[in-house]
Structures are given as C-alpha cells and as structure tokens.
Amino acid sequence: MTYNQTMIKAQTPKGFRDFLPREALKRKYVQRIIETTFASYGFDPLETPALEYAETLTGKYGTEADKLLYLFKDNGGRQVGLRYDQTVPLSRVVAQYGQDLVLPFKRYQIQPVWRAENTQKGRYREFLQCDIDTVGSDSCLTDVEIIACTIDGLKKIGFKKPQIIINDRTIFDSLGLSKKEIIIIDKLDKIGEAAVIEELEKSGRKSAQELFYSIRSATKTDRLQEIFTALEMSNFVEGLDFRFEPFLARGLDYYTSTIFEAKILDLMTPLSVAGGGRYDTLIGTFSGRDVPAVGIAFGFDRIIEIAGELSLLPTFNTSTTMLICTMGPKNLDLSLTLADNLRNDGQINTEIYPDPTAKLDKQLKYANKKGIPFVAILGEDEVKTQSVTLKNMIDGKQTSLKISQLKDIADYVKEPTLV
Amino acid sequence: MTYNQTMIKAQTPKGFRDFLPREALKRKYVQRIIETTFASYGFDPLETPALEYAETLTGKYGTEADKLLYLFKDNGGRQVGLRYDQTVPLSRVVAQYGQDLVLPFKRYQIQPVWRAENTQKGRYREFLQCDIDTVGSDSCLTDVEIIACTIDGLKKIGFKKPQIIINDRTIFDSLGLSKKEIIIIDKLDKIGEAAVIEELEKSGRKSAQELFYSIRSATKTDRLQEIFTALEMSNFVEGLDFRFEPFLARGLDYYTSTIFEAKILDLMTPLSVAGGGRYDTLIGTFSGRDVPAVGIAFGFDRIIEIAGELSLLPTFNTSTTMLICTMGPKNLDLSLTLADNLRNDGQINTEIYPDPTAKLDKQLKYANKKGIPFVAILGEDEVKTQSVTLKNMIDGKQTSLKISQLKDIADYVKEPTLV
C-alpha cells in the first residue's frame, strides 16, 4: 500500500453478499433455466434502472413496505430510491411508453431489488427477482399462462412437488376487509390463527372469529373457476398440486383480484418461492387510465437455497476446462498458439499458467485447487515432437497427442467431462 | 386508478435508461459474446453488491472522480455508496476472502455501475461494465492475456479494426509527474496539446513544453518490451494494430505500471471502448499487504452504440417464434396442449393469444406488430382433422400439418428463421 493512505477494513455491507465464482456459477446455471423457461412462454426481456424518482415508488406497496425503501437525495438534490420490486417500474414503463408497446405486452425482468430489511430475520437487503408479467389483457388465460410458466420453471430446476395456491382478493373485498386487515391475514402462516384473530380485534374488527369462518367457507369466484378449468385441461400440470386457498392474502397493496403463490413441498416445512397476482389499477396511477396486468416474481435466492438443500444443483468449481502448463519461457509462443486454437477452434475454456518459470508441481497444484479438470503440459520434449501431454486431473491418466490434432485434443477433453 | 391516489408522472430519472425488449435482446446478445470470450480465457464470474460502505469507495479514484460517487446514509445511519467501478469491489473481495481464493485469481464481472455524471455531455449515470482481472501475479503474461482477451472479444462482436494502445505509468513517475498532472495529460485527446500545456503550467509545472518533449521521446520500459514480444508471437493478434503510446495516461488514481486502452478504428473518429491496467497497490489499502493485479473494463454501452452505428448487430424483434391463434374457447385445451408440446419437446418459444374470442385478423395483426415469425391457427376445421395451419408471417405462405407430428412442425418453424 502507498503510505499516504490509511488501511480500510474490507467488509461487505450488512445484509449484502458477494458471490465468489463457485456460487456465482451455480446462480448463473439456475438463472439460465428460469430465463429460458420465461422465453419459451413468449416473454421478452425488459430492464429498468436501479434508481427511480421517489414519488414513483412511494405509496404503492403499503405503509409497512414503504419503510423498507432505500430513499435518498441524489447529487442534484432530487429525492430518488432504489428499485424495491419490478412491478412498479414495469407499470411506470407501460404508462410512459404506452404507444410504443404492443399489447398484450409480455415481459420478463431479472434484476436485483433492494429492501432495508431487518437482517436479524435472516433476510437480505439485496436480492434477485425474476418476474414475468402480461400487461393489457384481463383474460383468465393470461393468469393461467403465468401460473403454468411458474410451475414449468420450478420443475425444470428440479423440484418434484411445487404447489400453487390461488385466491382472489375480491373475496376479501366482498367480506369488507380493509387493506390493513389483509396485511394481518397475510401473517397467518407465520404467527398462527389465534395471533391473527387477536391482531384483527386489536385493529378494530369486532368479530374476527366470525370473519375467519366466512373466509374459510368462501368459494371460488367466477374468475377462479375459469382459471381452474383451464389449468385442469392443461397436460403440463400432470400430477401437480394446485388448489384454492381462501386465506392466501399476499402482502402488497396493489393486487386487485387473482393472487397466487408457489410453495415447494419437497421440504418438510414447505417454503414459498414465488408470488404474484393481478393488479388492474396500478398502471392507472401513472397514466390515469387503468390497464389490466398480471404477473409473478420468483424469489431467486430462496430457490437457490432450497435447491441446494435438496441437492438438485450440480457442483461448479470453475468454467475453465484446460490449464496449459508452460514449462520455460522458450515454449511461450507454442503455449500462446495452442491456447488460441483451443479457445477459438476447439471451444475449450483455456488458461495459461502465468509464470513459465514455476515448477510443474506448483502448476498442477493450482489446477487441482481451482478444480480445472485437464492440464496440457508443454515441456521441452513435447516441443521437440510438436506434441502435448494431456493429463486428466480427476483420474490422473495421461496421454500424448500431436499439437496439430486439435480435434483429437477437443474430443479427449470433452468426453470425460460428460461423466 | 383508485381515487385516493394522485397521479404520478411516469418518467425515468435523468441520466438513466429503460431497455425495452428489442434493445434488451440486442444487449443480451452482445453480453453473451463478451461473457463467452471471458470464460474462454479462464475467467470465472464474481458478483459484488450494489452498495459498499462509503470508506471502501472514497479516496480510490481521485478527487474529481470521488465527486461523482453516489453516497448516502442507509436506514441505519451508515454512510454507503453505489458501486462506481468493479476494480475497487474486487480489491475489497480479495482482501476480505484472501484465504479462500486460489491465486492467481481470474475473475470476470458484468454489473452496472453508477456515476453522477453531467448528463449534458451525453453521459449516462448508470451503465454496464464488463471487467476481467487477474489478481496475484505480476507476470507480464497476465497483462498479455488481458490484452488478448480484449481484442478477441471486440473481434467477436464484429469490429474489424480494434486498436490497442499501451503505456507504462512508471514512465510518468520517472519524469516526476504528479497524480494531478497525469489527470491533465489524460485530457489530451479531448482538449488538445496547447490546452494541456496551458493547464500544466497553470498547475505549477514550469517547463510543460519540455515535459511534452520528454514524454514524446520516452521508450518502452522492460515490462512493455516483454509484453510486446509476447503479443508479437501470438497469432491471435494477426493484422492487429497495437502500439506503444507514451501519452496514454488513464484517469484513475490506482494504476501503477502497465495501462492500456482499446479503440475502434472502424469509425472515422476512433472511440475508446475499453481501458485498464495494472494496480499493484490497491488491494494493499484493504489488506495491508500488496497483491499485484491487472485488468480491463469494457464500456458496454459505447460498444453497443458503435456496433449499432456500424450495423454489426442483428435486429431482434422478439424471442417468440410462434403465436397460437386460439379460435374460440372450445379449442382451448388443444391450444394449451400444443403450446406445452412446442415449448418443451419442440424447444420453440410459443405464446397463446390470450383472448380466444378475438377475430383471427386481430390476432395476426398482433403477431405482425410484435414481429413473431410464425402463427399456428387452430380453428374448428383444424380441430376436426387434428391438424394445425402454420403461417409464415414473413412470406405469408401457409401449410397444414398434423398436430401429432411435432417434429414436422418444429422443422418447419426452424428452417426459415435461419434465413
């Protein structure tokens, strides 16, 4: 370090995380599955900025949620905030670019969101959301496709028993529940029936017990009936557990009718990994004209966590397949040429050990530690015969191949990694 | 909209951008090329959070750059800041996880960074950086590999004439230049020689003209000599323009020796699209122990812009290949089954028109506007014969195929899109 600087403690801010290569590779693998599934249902990508004007964000999520917004003044003195979800930015986009968008507008969005959560609850302040939404149609079929795509994605990640629970917020409306009461009902899973009833009564509801009874005996609305009929006729839900759950509430303010949640029953304690619903009036708060919309957000971090617990994901060490051990500076040109050929014609991710004077043993140790499955040794003997010694770092076997026989090298390297 | 809410103007914050699907698809395409190239050189992904503690960021980039940091107090009252680049977070990571990292640590990182730039200069406040860095080796070969990978990536995007200019900051040190003077030299391209000399003299340098002469007559350092020798023996630089440029300064404080920049000469006015260098003391400011490091950042947004101007990128309308036109609610089950088969077995991105009562004409218009190349019509006649009418929206041709012949459908759809 230079001496005019004081040393700074290296630390990640509380509630935030670094993803080192092994973890980052795993996340990329799962993200790719989700993204491919989204595209297969006809959703196209959208990206919005990390910062929004504060007034775009506030008043959309509910009083409790608003407290978790990261709001601050930018360098020009304007009040701005970090993206809290992807539904409000989408609604802003639809209102802003109305004419340029083809409706129904189907988009997916995979970006981090920020919430100033209490980290003691094991929550993160930065996490990735994977959203799909269809804007501009109130057809039940759009709700059905969102649900179908969710199931499909979860199955492709490897979950055996995803369960979808579905409700309709209009049931709460017809029972005269306030937004505040819906938030209390939403806590049912966490705090149990007795505590919810107590809280409802504290907040002014006279006969909370009776209200509970009314909710329990609620039946499907016409919209739900239609959604269930379509879901039942789809063969993608074969063996799937999807059911009407009149107590499902969802915390956010903006939902207007259908709401749904995906749980993973593969675990002893089922956990929710995705949630969403219909929000037919949110876009109107920006454009003055209501546009129907429905969507879901996958909680990526929880999916990774559960998939890890259930050992559904491959182990990734590195994306490098080959290390070229350069024995002596004299062989550098051959090493560089071989690397270039392997990378471009062979499509093999290749690195060169950066210090040509290092002993072979040290170079092999590096490959081992990093988890690189193959090394190519280019010593003086090899240079004389224009060949390369290939070593499989997993079984320790070695073979010698001509440098010019790139296809043979590629075949040798590719086969065993499939095992 | 609900009546207790006031309408909010839908606008993207100044200096920030939304990427609608066509633009987002194009960006994804280029990002994939860059990412694949990075991995082919043995770089593994790393992700760091958007927020860092303020003390991690300040004092690293230089006085001018520090003013562009987005700094604010988080909800717990701690001073934090948005990621300004990816080099400082990497250095923080290396200091923090030292023991867990295998050295040399080769990582790539593709994340947005935020700078409170003056938007009048056509600059963005949020932009994507694509970085590669090798940490833990001072071998010239690591500098060479960074340069090679940069050229390779730019060529794969389609640029014909990327030029790399290379310098060594130690030349400035030996001429006694201060950090402040280096920043002034860095403006040479923008403001010209006369203005630079004037500024140097204003800042206290007595014989700026002489200094200019000394810089112009500087020769390659030993390190540069070694780098050029290795570059010349690599066949990947075939026909490439790389040269020593003693006036190359690079704005940031933390560089210690090799510095480089990639320019695109395909344009009349060459523009810089990537820049980097060696920073052997930055990590030491976190760990107290210097660790040598070298890397480069691709300016993704400028690459997209120039590649667009040069017509190097394909046009993307949508990732959807097929729209199923559902003619009447009675055919819904068949539509859902066909969609599922196309998506999963056929690997064809498929959407279903959400309103089964809409006229065929309206549904076709939707496909056309969105740019979906094929539609599958499932009318009553088709249901009777268990067939589907496929229409190519580009040439207008139609054909009829059995629904059960999924392979035929997939073949029909896949061929013309290759044209």
PDB file of C-alpha atoms in Angstrom, chain B residues 179-397:
ATOM      1  CA  LYS B 179      -1.182  12.429  -9.974  1.00  0.00           C
ATOM      2  CA  LYS B 180      -2.758  15.778 -10.758  1.00  0.00           C
ATOM      3  CA  GLU B 181      -0.532  16.212 -13.806  1.00  0.00           C
ATOM      4  CA  ILE B 182      -1.388  12.714 -15.044  1.00  0.00           C
ATOM      5  CA  ILE B 183      -5.080  13.666 -14.953  1.00  0.00           C
ATOM      6  CA  ILE B 184      -4.269  16.715 -17.086  1.00  0.00           C
ATOM      7  CA  ILE B 185      -2.288  14.639 -19.616  1.00  0.00           C
ATOM      8  CA  ASP B 186      -5.307  12.311 -19.763  1.00  0.00           C
ATOM      9  CA  LYS B 187      -7.321  15.148 -21.354  1.00  0.00           C
ATOM     10  CA  LEU B 188      -5.007  15.358 -24.382  1.00  0.00           C
ATOM     11  CA  ASP B 189      -7.422  13.610 -26.770  1.00  0.00           C
ATOM     12  CA  LYS B 190     -10.265  15.874 -25.733  1.00  0.00           C
ATOM     13  CA  ILE B 191      -8.708  19.330 -25.419  1.00  0.00           C
ATOM     14  CA  GLY B 192      -5.506  19.100 -27.492  1.00  0.00           C
ATOM     15  CA  GLU B 193      -1.828  19.767 -26.808  1.00  0.00           C
ATOM     16  CA  ALA B 194      -1.924  23.558 -26.401  1.00  0.00           C
ATOM     17  CA  ALA B 195      -4.677  23.428 -23.790  1.00  0.00           C
ATOM     18  CA  VAL B 196      -2.942  20.630 -21.886  1.00  0.00           C
ATOM     19  CA  ILE B 197       0.320  22.582 -21.789  1.00  0.00           C
ATOM     20  CA  GLU B 198      -1.555  25.650 -20.560  1.00  0.00           C
ATOM     21  CA  GLU B 199      -3.252  23.674 -17.805  1.00  0.00           C
ATOM     22  CA  LEU B 200       0.027  22.066 -16.767  1.00  0.00           C
ATOM     23  CA  GLU B 201       1.651  25.465 -16.473  1.00  0.00           C
ATOM     24  CA  LYS B 202      -1.308  26.864 -14.552  1.00  0.00           C
ATOM     25  CA  SER B 203      -0.980  23.993 -12.097  1.00  0.00           C
ATOM     26  CA  GLY B 204       2.655  24.933 -11.400  1.00  0.00           C
ATOM     27  CA  ARG B 205       4.724  22.948 -13.924  1.00  0.00           C
ATOM     28  CA  LYS B 206       7.419  25.301 -15.158  1.00  0.00           C
ATOM     29  CA  SER B 207       8.502  23.813 -18.481  1.00  0.00           C
ATOM     30  CA  ALA B 208       5.467  21.960 -19.759  1.00  0.00           C
ATOM     31  CA  GLN B 209       6.707  22.126 -23.340  1.00  0.00           C
ATOM     32  CA  GLU B 210       9.877  20.336 -22.327  1.00  0.00           C
ATOM     33  CA  LEU B 211       7.899  17.765 -20.375  1.00  0.00           C
ATOM     34  CA  PHE B 212       5.906  17.085 -23.524  1.00  0.00           C
ATOM     35  CA  TYR B 213       9.086  16.531 -25.436  1.00  0.00           C
ATOM     36  CA  SER B 214      10.362  14.101 -22.783  1.00  0.00           C
ATOM     37  CA  ILE B 215       7.155  12.114 -22.892  1.00  0.00           C
ATOM     38  CA  ARG B 216       7.175  12.003 -26.679  1.00  0.00           C
ATOM     39  CA  SER B 217      10.693  10.619 -26.748  1.00  0.00           C
ATOM     40  CA  ALA B 218      10.099   8.057 -23.997  1.00  0.00           C
ATOM     41  CA  THR B 219      10.892   4.447 -24.885  1.00  0.00           C
ATOM     42  CA  LYS B 220       9.293   1.198 -23.756  1.00  0.00           C
ATOM     43  CA  THR B 221      10.064   0.015 -20.247  1.00  0.00           C
ATOM     44  CA  ASP B 222      11.347  -3.528 -19.714  1.00  0.00           C
ATOM     45  CA  ARG B 223       7.828  -4.644 -18.828  1.00  0.00           C
ATOM     46  CA  LEU B 224       6.413  -3.144 -22.019  1.00  0.00           C
ATOM     47  CA  GLN B 225       9.220  -4.718 -24.031  1.00  0.00           C
ATOM     48  CA  GLU B 226       8.322  -8.134 -22.660  1.00  0.00           C
ATOM     49  CA  ILE B 227       4.594  -7.600 -23.265  1.00  0.00           C
ATOM     50  CA  PHE B 228       5.186  -6.562 -26.880  1.00  0.00           C
ATOM     51  CA  THR B 229       7.417  -9.586 -27.512  1.00  0.00           C
ATOM     52  CA  ALA B 230       4.713 -11.946 -26.253  1.00  0.00           C
ATOM     53  CA  LEU B 231       1.979 -10.123 -28.175  1.00  0.00           C
ATOM     54  CA  GLU B 232       4.008 -10.351 -31.372  1.00  0.00           C
ATOM     55  CA  MET B 233       4.427 -14.105 -31.052  1.00  0.00           C
ATOM     56  CA  SER B 234       0.694 -14.708 -30.599  1.00  0.00           C
ATOM     57  CA  ASN B 235      -1.242 -15.493 -33.734  1.00  0.00           C
ATOM     58  CA  PHE B 236      -4.476 -14.057 -32.340  1.00  0.00           C
ATOM     59  CA  VAL B 237      -3.199 -10.543 -32.995  1.00  0.00           C
ATOM     60  CA  GLU B 238      -2.817 -11.261 -36.701  1.00  0.00           C
ATOM     61  CA  GLY B 239      -3.242  -7.995 -38.532  1.00  0.00           C
ATOM     62  CA  LEU B 240      -3.889  -6.206 -35.284  1.00  0.00           C
ATOM     63  CA  ASP B 241      -2.829  -2.667 -34.596  1.00  0.00           C
ATOM     64  CA  PHE B 242      -1.255  -2.485 -31.139  1.00  0.00           C
ATOM     65  CA  ARG B 243       1.232   0.168 -30.278  1.00  0.00           C
ATOM     66  CA  PHE B 244       3.139   1.981 -27.574  1.00  0.00           C
ATOM     67  CA  GLU B 245       1.530   5.350 -26.778  1.00  0.00           C
ATOM     68  CA  PRO B 246       3.595   7.340 -24.255  1.00  0.00           C
ATOM     69  CA  PHE B 247       0.845   9.958 -23.850  1.00  0.00           C
ATOM     70  CA  LEU B 248      -1.761   7.413 -22.738  1.00  0.00           C
ATOM     71  CA  ALA B 249      -2.497   8.394 -19.128  1.00  0.00           C
ATOM     72  CA  ARG B 250      -5.837   6.839 -17.943  1.00  0.00           C
ATOM     73  CA  GLY B 251      -7.754   8.920 -15.440  1.00  0.00           C
ATOM     74  CA  LEU B 252      -7.931   6.762 -12.336  1.00  0.00           C
ATOM     75  CA  ASP B 253      -5.513   7.086  -9.445  1.00  0.00           C
ATOM     76  CA  TYR B 254      -4.907   3.440  -8.703  1.00  0.00           C
ATOM     77  CA  TYR B 255      -2.836   2.330 -11.733  1.00  0.00           C
ATOM     78  CA  THR B 256       0.815   1.575 -11.012  1.00  0.00           C
ATOM     79  CA  SER B 257       2.504   0.412 -14.261  1.00  0.00           C
ATOM     80  CA  THR B 258       1.034  -1.056 -17.471  1.00  0.00           C
ATOM     81  CA  ILE B 259      -2.008   0.834 -18.742  1.00  0.00           C
ATOM     82  CA  PHE B 260      -3.931   0.160 -21.953  1.00  0.00           C
ATOM     83  CA  GLU B 261      -6.929   1.241 -23.911  1.00  0.00           C
ATOM     84  CA  ALA B 262      -8.855  -0.279 -26.823  1.00  0.00           C
ATOM     85  CA  LYS B 263     -10.072   1.977 -29.597  1.00  0.00           C
ATOM     86  CA  ILE B 264     -12.275   1.189 -32.553  1.00  0.00           C
ATOM     87  CA  LEU B 265     -10.721   2.436 -35.793  1.00  0.00           C
ATOM     88  CA  ASP B 266     -13.648   1.199 -37.896  1.00  0.00           C
ATOM     89  CA  LEU B 267     -15.137   4.647 -37.254  1.00  0.00           C
ATOM     90  CA  MET B 268     -13.986   7.913 -38.799  1.00  0.00           C
ATOM     91  CA  THR B 269     -13.393   9.252 -35.295  1.00  0.00           C
ATOM     92  CA  PRO B 270     -11.832   6.446 -33.263  1.00  0.00           C
ATOM     93  CA  LEU B 271     -13.539   5.951 -29.902  1.00  0.00           C
ATOM     94  CA  SER B 272     -12.199   4.257 -26.817  1.00  0.00           C
ATOM     95  CA  VAL B 273     -14.307   1.248 -25.754  1.00  0.00           C
ATOM     96  CA  ALA B 274     -12.185  -0.410 -23.063  1.00  0.00           C
ATOM     97  CA  GLY B 275      -9.474   0.628 -20.672  1.00  0.00           C
ATOM     98  CA  GLY B 276      -7.448  -0.781 -17.849  1.00  0.00           C
ATOM     99  CA  GLY B 277      -4.066  -1.515 -16.434  1.00  0.00           C
ATOM    100  CA  ARG B 278      -2.028  -2.804 -13.555  1.00  0.00           C
ATOM    101  CA  TYR B 279      -2.793  -1.727  -9.983  1.00  0.00           C
ATOM    102  CA  ASP B 280      -0.322  -3.420  -7.680  1.00  0.00           C
ATOM    103  CA  THR B 281      -1.027  -1.414  -4.515  1.00  0.00           C
ATOM    104  CA  LEU B 282      -4.831  -1.018  -4.416  1.00  0.00           C
ATOM    105  CA  ILE B 283      -5.536  -4.312  -2.644  1.00  0.00           C
ATOM    106  CA  GLY B 284      -2.946  -3.346  -0.039  1.00  0.00           C
ATOM    107  CA  THR B 285      -5.113  -0.418   1.038  1.00  0.00           C
ATOM    108  CA  PHE B 286      -7.590  -3.034   2.339  1.00  0.00           C
ATOM    109  CA  SER B 287      -5.322  -5.844   3.489  1.00  0.00           C
ATOM    110  CA  GLY B 288      -2.095  -4.042   4.392  1.00  0.00           C
ATOM    111  CA  ARG B 289      -0.296  -6.444   2.074  1.00  0.00           C
ATOM    112  CA  ASP B 290       0.167  -5.570  -1.600  1.00  0.00           C
ATOM    113  CA  VAL B 291      -1.118  -8.100  -4.108  1.00  0.00           C
ATOM    114  CA  PRO B 292      -0.280  -7.476  -7.785  1.00  0.00           C
ATOM    115  CA  ALA B 293      -3.264  -7.199 -10.125  1.00  0.00           C
ATOM    116  CA  VAL B 294      -4.134  -6.261 -13.683  1.00  0.00           C
ATOM    117  CA  GLY B 295      -7.418  -5.878 -15.523  1.00  0.00           C
ATOM    118  CA  ILE B 296      -9.616  -4.086 -18.016  1.00  0.00           C
ATOM    119  CA  ALA B 297     -13.175  -2.777 -18.165  1.00  0.00           C
ATOM    120  CA  PHE B 298     -15.233  -2.885 -21.360  1.00  0.00           C
ATOM    121  CA  GLY B 299     -17.547   0.106 -21.749  1.00  0.00           C
ATOM    122  CA  PHE B 300     -20.565  -1.940 -22.760  1.00  0.00           C
ATOM    123  CA  ASP B 301     -22.861   0.948 -23.685  1.00  0.00           C
ATOM    124  CA  ARG B 302     -20.398   2.550 -26.027  1.00  0.00           C
ATOM    125  CA  ILE B 303     -19.688  -0.833 -27.648  1.00  0.00           C
ATOM    126  CA  ILE B 304     -23.423  -1.296 -28.282  1.00  0.00           C
ATOM    127  CA  GLU B 305     -23.673   2.204 -29.688  1.00  0.00           C
ATOM    128  CA  ILE B 306     -20.722   1.846 -32.092  1.00  0.00           C
ATOM    129  CA  ALA B 307     -21.642  -1.702 -33.113  1.00  0.00           C
ATOM    130  CA  GLY B 308     -25.116  -0.363 -33.904  1.00  0.00           C
ATOM    131  CA  GLU B 309     -23.745   2.505 -35.995  1.00  0.00           C
ATOM    132  CA  LEU B 310     -21.583   0.041 -37.943  1.00  0.00           C
ATOM    133  CA  SER B 311     -24.606  -2.302 -38.415  1.00  0.00           C
ATOM    134  CA  LEU B 312     -22.741  -5.188 -36.812  1.00  0.00           C
ATOM    135  CA  LEU B 313     -25.689  -6.440 -34.776  1.00  0.00           C
ATOM    136  CA  PRO B 314     -28.698  -8.491 -35.882  1.00  0.00           C
ATOM    137  CA  THR B 315     -32.131  -6.935 -35.433  1.00  0.00           C
ATOM    138  CA  PHE B 316     -34.190  -8.519 -32.701  1.00  0.00           C
ATOM    139  CA  ASN B 317     -37.940  -8.058 -32.503  1.00  0.00           C
ATOM    140  CA  THR B 318     -38.905 -10.729 -30.025  1.00  0.00           C
ATOM    141  CA  SER B 319     -37.658 -14.082 -28.807  1.00  0.00           C
ATOM    142  CA  THR B 320     -41.090 -15.579 -29.519  1.00  0.00           C
ATOM    143  CA  THR B 321     -41.113 -17.873 -32.558  1.00  0.00           C
ATOM    144  CA  MET B 322     -44.757 -18.967 -32.625  1.00  0.00           C
ATOM    145  CA  LEU B 323     -48.122 -17.459 -31.766  1.00  0.00           C
ATOM    146  CA  ILE B 324     -51.013 -19.874 -31.327  1.00  0.00           C
ATOM    147  CA  CYS B 325     -54.236 -18.246 -32.549  1.00  0.00           C
ATOM    148  CA  THR B 326     -56.977 -19.802 -30.493  1.00  0.00           C
ATOM    149  CA  MET B 327     -60.191 -19.635 -32.473  1.00  0.00           C
ATOM    150  CA  GLY B 328     -62.983 -19.926 -29.926  1.00  0.00           C
ATOM    151  CA  PRO B 329     -62.890 -21.038 -26.298  1.00  0.00           C
ATOM    152  CA  LYS B 330     -63.784 -24.625 -27.287  1.00  0.00           C
ATOM    153  CA  ASN B 331     -60.321 -25.191 -28.710  1.00  0.00           C
ATOM    154  CA  LEU B 332     -58.581 -24.020 -25.596  1.00  0.00           C
ATOM    155  CA  ASP B 333     -57.496 -27.445 -24.356  1.00  0.00           C
ATOM    156  CA  LEU B 334     -55.937 -28.270 -27.717  1.00  0.00           C
ATOM    157  CA  SER B 335     -54.166 -24.888 -27.767  1.00  0.00           C
ATOM    158  CA  LEU B 336     -52.767 -25.413 -24.283  1.00  0.00           C
ATOM    159  CA  THR B 337     -51.546 -28.897 -25.151  1.00  0.00           C
ATOM    160  CA  LEU B 338     -49.977 -27.764 -28.412  1.00  0.00           C
ATOM    161  CA  ALA B 339     -48.269 -24.860 -26.628  1.00  0.00           C
ATOM    162  CA  ASP B 340     -46.872 -27.186 -23.997  1.00  0.00           C
ATOM    163  CA  ASN B 341     -45.560 -29.616 -26.611  1.00  0.00           C
ATOM    164  CA  LEU B 342     -43.995 -26.886 -28.717  1.00  0.00           C
ATOM    165  CA  ARG B 343     -42.296 -25.307 -25.702  1.00  0.00           C
ATOM    166  CA  ASN B 344     -40.975 -28.423 -24.072  1.00  0.00           C
ATOM    167  CA  ASP B 345     -40.446 -31.080 -26.724  1.00  0.00           C
ATOM    168  CA  GLY B 346     -40.117 -28.738 -29.676  1.00  0.00           C
ATOM    169  CA  GLN B 347     -37.930 -26.131 -27.934  1.00  0.00           C
ATOM    170  CA  ILE B 348     -39.963 -23.455 -29.682  1.00  0.00           C
ATOM    171  CA  ASN B 349     -40.728 -20.227 -27.833  1.00  0.00           C
ATOM    172  CA  THR B 350     -44.514 -20.088 -28.056  1.00  0.00           C
ATOM    173  CA  GLU B 351     -47.255 -17.824 -26.854  1.00  0.00           C
ATOM    174  CA  ILE B 352     -51.018 -18.217 -26.936  1.00  0.00           C
ATOM    175  CA  TYR B 353     -53.157 -15.256 -27.942  1.00  0.00           C
ATOM    176  CA  PRO B 354     -54.909 -14.513 -24.662  1.00  0.00           C
ATOM    177  CA  ASP B 355     -58.396 -13.728 -25.966  1.00  0.00           C
ATOM    178  CA  PRO B 356     -59.927 -16.768 -27.697  1.00  0.00           C
ATOM    179  CA  THR B 357     -62.902 -14.682 -28.857  1.00  0.00           C
ATOM    180  CA  ALA B 358     -60.758 -12.196 -30.808  1.00  0.00           C
ATOM    181  CA  LYS B 359     -61.001 -12.309 -34.618  1.00  0.00           C
ATOM    182  CA  LEU B 360     -58.177 -14.045 -36.462  1.00  0.00           C
ATOM    183  CA  ASP B 361     -57.299 -10.768 -38.145  1.00  0.00           C
ATOM    184  CA  LYS B 362     -56.676  -9.084 -34.807  1.00  0.00           C
ATOM    185  CA  GLN B 363     -54.508 -11.980 -33.660  1.00  0.00           C
ATOM    186  CA  LEU B 364     -52.435 -11.912 -36.857  1.00  0.00           C
ATOM    187  CA  LYS B 365     -52.004  -8.170 -36.514  1.00  0.00           C
ATOM    188  CA  TYR B 366     -50.589  -8.712 -33.024  1.00  0.00           C
ATOM    189  CA  ALA B 367     -48.052 -11.252 -34.378  1.00  0.00           C
ATOM    190  CA  ASN B 368     -47.061  -8.833 -37.097  1.00  0.00           C
ATOM    191  CA  LYS B 369     -46.610  -5.839 -34.827  1.00  0.00           C
ATOM    192  CA  LYS B 370     -44.565  -7.808 -32.334  1.00  0.00           C
ATOM    193  CA  GLY B 371     -42.520  -9.445 -35.098  1.00  0.00           C
ATOM    194  CA  ILE B 372     -43.429 -13.069 -34.304  1.00  0.00           C
ATOM    195  CA  PRO B 373     -42.338 -15.029 -37.411  1.00  0.00           C
ATOM    196  CA  PHE B 374     -44.913 -17.882 -37.287  1.00  0.00           C
ATOM    197  CA  VAL B 375     -48.525 -18.376 -36.255  1.00  0.00           C
ATOM    198  CA  ALA B 376     -50.383 -21.625 -35.655  1.00  0.00           C
ATOM    199  CA  ILE B 377     -54.098 -21.420 -36.386  1.00  0.00           C
ATOM    200  CA  LEU B 378     -56.382 -23.789 -34.511  1.00  0.00           C
ATOM    201  CA  GLY B 379     -59.887 -23.229 -35.884  1.00  0.00           C
ATOM    202  CA  GLU B 380     -62.849 -25.607 -35.904  1.00  0.00           C
ATOM    203  CA  ASP B 381     -61.810 -27.251 -39.174  1.00  0.00           C
ATOM    204  CA  GLU B 382     -58.353 -27.869 -37.808  1.00  0.00           C
ATOM    205  CA  VAL B 383     -59.718 -29.429 -34.634  1.00  0.00           C
ATOM    206  CA  LYS B 384     -61.865 -31.826 -36.662  1.00  0.00           C
ATOM    207  CA  THR B 385     -58.826 -33.059 -38.581  1.00  0.00           C
ATOM    208  CA  GLN B 386     -56.480 -32.767 -35.569  1.00  0.00           C
ATOM    209  CA  SER B 387     -54.248 -30.561 -37.623  1.00  0.00           C
ATOM    210  CA  VAL B 388     -52.846 -27.065 -37.418  1.00  0.00           C
ATOM    211  CA  THR B 389     -52.450 -24.399 -40.084  1.00  0.00           C
ATOM    212  CA  LEU B 390     -48.983 -22.859 -39.908  1.00  0.00           C
ATOM    213  CA  LYS B 391     -48.469 -19.446 -41.427  1.00  0.00           C
ATOM    214  CA  ASN B 392     -45.080 -17.898 -42.123  1.00  0.00           C
ATOM    215  CA  MET B 393     -45.616 -14.234 -41.312  1.00  0.00           C
ATOM    216  CA  ILE B 394     -42.661 -13.118 -43.406  1.00  0.00           C
ATOM    217  CA  ASP B 395     -43.577 -14.651 -46.769  1.00  0.00           C
ATOM    218  CA  GLY B 396     -47.270 -15.243 -45.988  1.00  0.00           C
ATOM    219  CA  LYS B 397     -47.133 -18.915 -47.027  1.00  0.00           C
TER     220      LYS B 397
END
